mmCIF file of C-alpha atoms in Angstrom:
data_model
loop_
_atom_site.group_PDB
_atom_site.id
_atom_site.type_symbol
_atom_site.label_atom_id
_atom_site.label_comp_id
_atom_site.label_asym_id
_atom_site.label_seq_id
_atom_site.Cartn_x
_atom_site.Cartn_y
_atom_site.Cartn_z
ATOM 1 C CA MET J 381 -19.531 22.653 9.975
ATOM 2 C CA SER J 382 -18.907 26.399 9.938
ATOM 3 C CA ASP J 383 -20.612 29.100 7.889
ATOM 4 C CA GLN J 384 -17.282 29.697 6.149
ATOM 5 C CA ASP J 385 -17.170 26.138 4.764
ATOM 6 C CA PRO J 386 -20.641 25.519 3.325
ATOM 7 C CA MET J 387 -21.069 22.016 1.965
ATOM 8 C CA PRO J 388 -23.932 20.830 -0.225
ATOM 9 C CA ALA J 389 -26.318 18.796 1.906
ATOM 10 C CA GLU J 390 -26.164 15.776 -0.423
ATOM 11 C CA ILE J 391 -22.451 15.192 0.233
ATOM 12 C CA LEU J 392 -22.966 15.293 3.991
ATOM 13 C CA GLN J 393 -25.111 12.157 3.939
ATOM 14 C CA PRO J 394 -23.741 8.808 5.228
ATOM 15 C CA GLY J 395 -24.108 7.205 1.784
ATOM 16 C CA ASP J 396 -21.551 9.671 0.430
ATOM 17 C CA CYS J 397 -19.063 9.107 3.263
ATOM 18 C CA VAL J 398 -15.467 9.713 2.146
ATOM 19 C CA SER J 399 -14.229 6.761 4.207
ATOM 20 C CA TYR J 400 -16.850 4.411 2.745
ATOM 21 C CA ARG J 401 -16.079 5.458 -0.839
ATOM 22 C CA LEU J 402 -12.331 5.116 -0.314
ATOM 23 C CA ARG J 403 -12.655 1.693 1.335
ATOM 24 C CA ARG J 404 -14.979 0.439 -1.390
ATOM 25 C CA ALA J 405 -12.586 1.590 -4.128
ATOM 26 C CA ALA J 406 -9.620 0.168 -2.203
ATOM 27 C CA ARG J 407 -11.272 -3.255 -1.833
ATOM 28 C CA THR J 408 -12.154 -3.330 -5.533
ATOM 29 C CA ALA J 409 -8.630 -2.310 -6.544
ATOM 30 C CA ALA J 410 -7.090 -4.843 -4.139
ATOM 31 C CA ARG J 411 -9.112 -7.677 -5.708
ATOM 32 C CA PHE J 412 -8.084 -6.537 -9.197
ATOM 33 C CA TYR J 413 -4.370 -6.397 -8.354
ATOM 34 C CA ASP J 414 -4.590 -9.698 -6.429
ATOM 35 C CA MET J 415 -5.970 -11.382 -9.562
ATOM 36 C CA ALA J 416 -3.245 -9.816 -11.699
ATOM 37 C CA LEU J 417 -0.514 -11.095 -9.361
ATOM 38 C CA LYS J 418 -2.045 -14.546 -8.890
ATOM 39 C CA PRO J 419 0.202 -16.242 -11.514
ATOM 40 C CA CYS J 420 3.275 -15.554 -9.365
ATOM 41 C CA GLY J 421 1.567 -16.486 -6.093
ATOM 42 C CA LEU J 422 1.635 -13.052 -4.486
ATOM 43 C CA ARG J 423 -1.113 -10.829 -3.195
ATOM 44 C CA ASN J 424 -1.019 -7.082 -3.758
ATOM 45 C CA THR J 425 -0.211 -6.440 -0.083
ATOM 46 C CA GLN J 426 2.793 -8.755 -0.377
ATOM 47 C CA PHE J 427 3.931 -7.129 -3.613
ATOM 48 C CA THR J 428 3.727 -3.717 -1.935
ATOM 49 C CA LEU J 429 5.978 -4.920 0.885
ATOM 50 C CA LEU J 430 8.478 -6.423 -1.551
ATOM 51 C CA ALA J 431 8.472 -3.199 -3.587
ATOM 52 C CA SER J 432 9.005 -1.111 -0.456
ATOM 53 C CA LEU J 433 11.901 -3.249 0.737
ATOM 54 C CA ARG J 434 13.359 -3.135 -2.746
ATOM 55 C CA ARG J 435 13.172 0.659 -2.697
ATOM 56 C CA PHE J 436 14.605 1.014 0.840
ATOM 57 C CA LYS J 437 17.202 -1.771 0.356
ATOM 58 C CA GLU J 438 16.819 -2.466 4.082
ATOM 59 C CA ALA J 439 14.420 -1.200 6.718
ATOM 60 C CA ASN J 440 13.020 -1.901 10.139
ATOM 61 C CA ILE J 441 9.379 -2.337 11.102
ATOM 62 C CA GLY J 442 9.106 1.290 12.234
ATOM 63 C CA ASP J 443 10.420 2.649 8.924
ATOM 64 C CA LEU J 444 8.048 0.484 6.902
ATOM 65 C CA SER J 445 5.103 1.141 9.197
ATOM 66 C CA GLU J 446 5.521 4.886 8.804
ATOM 67 C CA ALA J 447 6.183 4.794 5.058
ATOM 68 C CA LEU J 448 3.188 2.554 4.332
ATOM 69 C CA ALA J 449 0.845 3.930 7.031
ATOM 70 C CA ILE J 450 0.274 0.399 8.364
ATOM 71 C CA ASP J 451 0.150 -0.431 12.052
ATOM 72 C CA GLY J 452 3.097 -2.436 13.335
ATOM 73 C CA THR J 453 1.065 -5.516 14.275
ATOM 74 C CA THR J 454 -0.470 -5.920 10.813
ATOM 75 C CA LEU J 455 2.860 -5.195 9.166
ATOM 76 C CA THR J 456 4.671 -7.753 11.331
ATOM 77 C CA ARG J 457 2.058 -10.416 10.529
ATOM 78 C CA ASN J 458 2.359 -9.741 6.781
ATOM 79 C CA LEU J 459 6.159 -9.659 6.881
ATOM 80 C CA ASN J 460 6.299 -12.922 8.840
ATOM 81 C CA LEU J 461 4.529 -14.646 5.932
ATOM 82 C CA LEU J 462 7.164 -13.303 3.537
ATOM 83 C CA VAL J 463 9.974 -14.384 5.878
ATOM 84 C CA LYS J 464 8.408 -17.848 6.082
ATOM 85 C CA LYS J 465 8.331 -18.035 2.255
ATOM 86 C CA GLY J 466 11.998 -17.021 2.162
ATOM 87 C CA LEU J 467 11.292 -13.749 0.335
ATOM 88 C CA VAL J 468 12.375 -11.455 3.169
ATOM 89 C CA GLU J 469 15.183 -11.979 5.643
ATOM 90 C CA ASN J 470 16.044 -10.576 9.051
ATOM 91 C CA PHE J 471 19.566 -9.308 9.574
ATOM 92 C CA GLY J 472 21.679 -7.350 12.035
ATOM 93 C CA MET J 473 19.425 -7.949 15.008
ATOM 94 C CA ASP J 474 21.946 -6.703 17.604
ATOM 95 C CA ASP J 475 19.197 -5.063 19.620
ATOM 96 C CA GLY J 476 16.351 -7.514 20.257
ATOM 97 C CA ARG J 477 13.842 -4.678 19.929
ATOM 98 C CA VAL J 478 14.863 -3.648 16.399
ATOM 99 C CA ARG J 479 14.094 -5.984 13.510
ATOM 100 C CA ASN J 480 15.985 -5.141 10.335
ATOM 101 C CA LEU J 481 14.658 -6.564 7.092
ATOM 102 C CA ARG J 482 15.680 -6.836 3.456
ATOM 103 C CA LEU J 483 14.698 -8.815 0.400
ATOM 104 C CA SER J 484 16.358 -12.177 0.066
ATOM 105 C CA GLU J 485 17.722 -13.343 -3.270
ATOM 106 C CA LEU J 486 14.472 -15.258 -3.735
ATOM 107 C CA GLY J 487 12.521 -12.103 -2.795
ATOM 108 C CA ASN J 488 14.330 -10.082 -5.452
ATOM 109 C CA ALA J 489 13.606 -12.783 -8.032
ATOM 110 C CA MET J 490 9.932 -12.882 -7.005
ATOM 111 C CA PHE J 491 9.711 -9.102 -7.278
ATOM 112 C CA GLU J 492 11.179 -9.260 -10.799
ATOM 113 C CA GLU J 493 8.637 -11.938 -11.746
ATOM 114 C CA ALA J 494 5.721 -9.993 -10.266
ATOM 115 C CA LEU J 495 6.664 -6.541 -11.567
ATOM 116 C CA PRO J 496 5.420 -7.018 -15.172
ATOM 117 C CA LEU J 497 2.131 -8.439 -13.849
ATOM 118 C CA TRP J 498 1.701 -5.441 -11.567
ATOM 119 C CA GLN J 499 2.689 -3.032 -14.359
ATOM 120 C CA GLU J 500 0.056 -4.524 -16.666
ATOM 121 C CA ALA J 501 -2.615 -4.157 -13.970
ATOM 122 C CA GLN J 502 -1.489 -0.594 -13.279
ATOM 123 C CA HIS J 503 -1.596 0.159 -17.009
ATOM 124 C CA GLN J 504 -5.150 -1.193 -17.312
ATOM 125 C CA VAL J 505 -6.367 0.953 -14.430
ATOM 126 C CA LEU J 506 -4.636 4.079 -15.716
ATOM 127 C CA VAL J 507 -5.975 3.577 -19.255
ATOM 128 C CA ALA J 508 -9.489 3.417 -17.815
ATOM 129 C CA LEU J 509 -8.838 6.429 -15.613
ATOM 130 C CA GLU J 510 -6.678 8.441 -18.035
ATOM 131 C CA PRO J 511 -3.421 10.019 -16.818
ATOM 132 C CA GLU J 512 -4.595 13.533 -15.961
ATOM 133 C CA PRO J 513 -7.451 12.449 -13.658
ATOM 134 C CA TRP J 514 -5.009 10.060 -11.928
ATOM 135 C CA TYR J 515 -2.661 12.940 -11.105
ATOM 136 C CA VAL J 516 -5.591 14.919 -9.705
ATOM 137 C CA LEU J 517 -6.871 11.916 -7.734
ATOM 138 C CA ARG J 518 -3.395 11.202 -6.358
ATOM 139 C CA ALA J 519 -3.122 14.807 -5.156
ATOM 140 C CA GLN J 520 -6.602 14.638 -3.612
ATOM 141 C CA LEU J 521 -5.741 11.395 -1.816
ATOM 142 C CA GLY J 522 -2.714 13.158 -0.348
ATOM 143 C CA LYS J 523 -4.991 15.946 0.895
ATOM 144 C CA ILE J 524 -7.286 13.376 2.511
ATOM 145 C CA GLU J 525 -4.306 11.839 4.319
ATOM 146 C CA VAL J 526 -3.363 15.268 5.666
ATOM 147 C CA ALA J 527 -6.947 16.181 6.610
ATOM 148 C CA CYS J 528 -7.485 12.876 8.424
ATOM 149 C CA ASN J 529 -4.143 12.823 10.237
ATOM 150 C CA PRO J 530 -4.726 13.783 13.892
ATOM 151 C CA GLU J 531 -1.087 14.877 14.210
ATOM 152 C CA ARG J 532 -1.270 17.538 11.488
#
């Protein structure tokens, strides 16, 4: 810590760790969204992957890994479950090292079924948070990503 960046002593204590607070909030939010999506049989992590593939139309592991900030091993494991369920399909695997993915017809249908459930959960969280604080929080989360990225 430099003299130019004085921080109040109370926020430099382990109990106020940024990582701890973010992980705690993330776990709580994940449980909430998992419960909201339960009627369609998806977890929030799976919905996020379906939504990302829907947005990209098609992508490879590297594209998704970078976009979602998830390591390739975890992403591959999660995608394999969706492939096994028939929600995601591999295609155009000319090069054995590149795995191209897209939503299957069933995956698109599942996304459409899950979207209103997710939207209702999102609405509930945003009503509790109020829109303006969410925009501020979203911007602050972006700053944390930049500050914690070793390649910045």
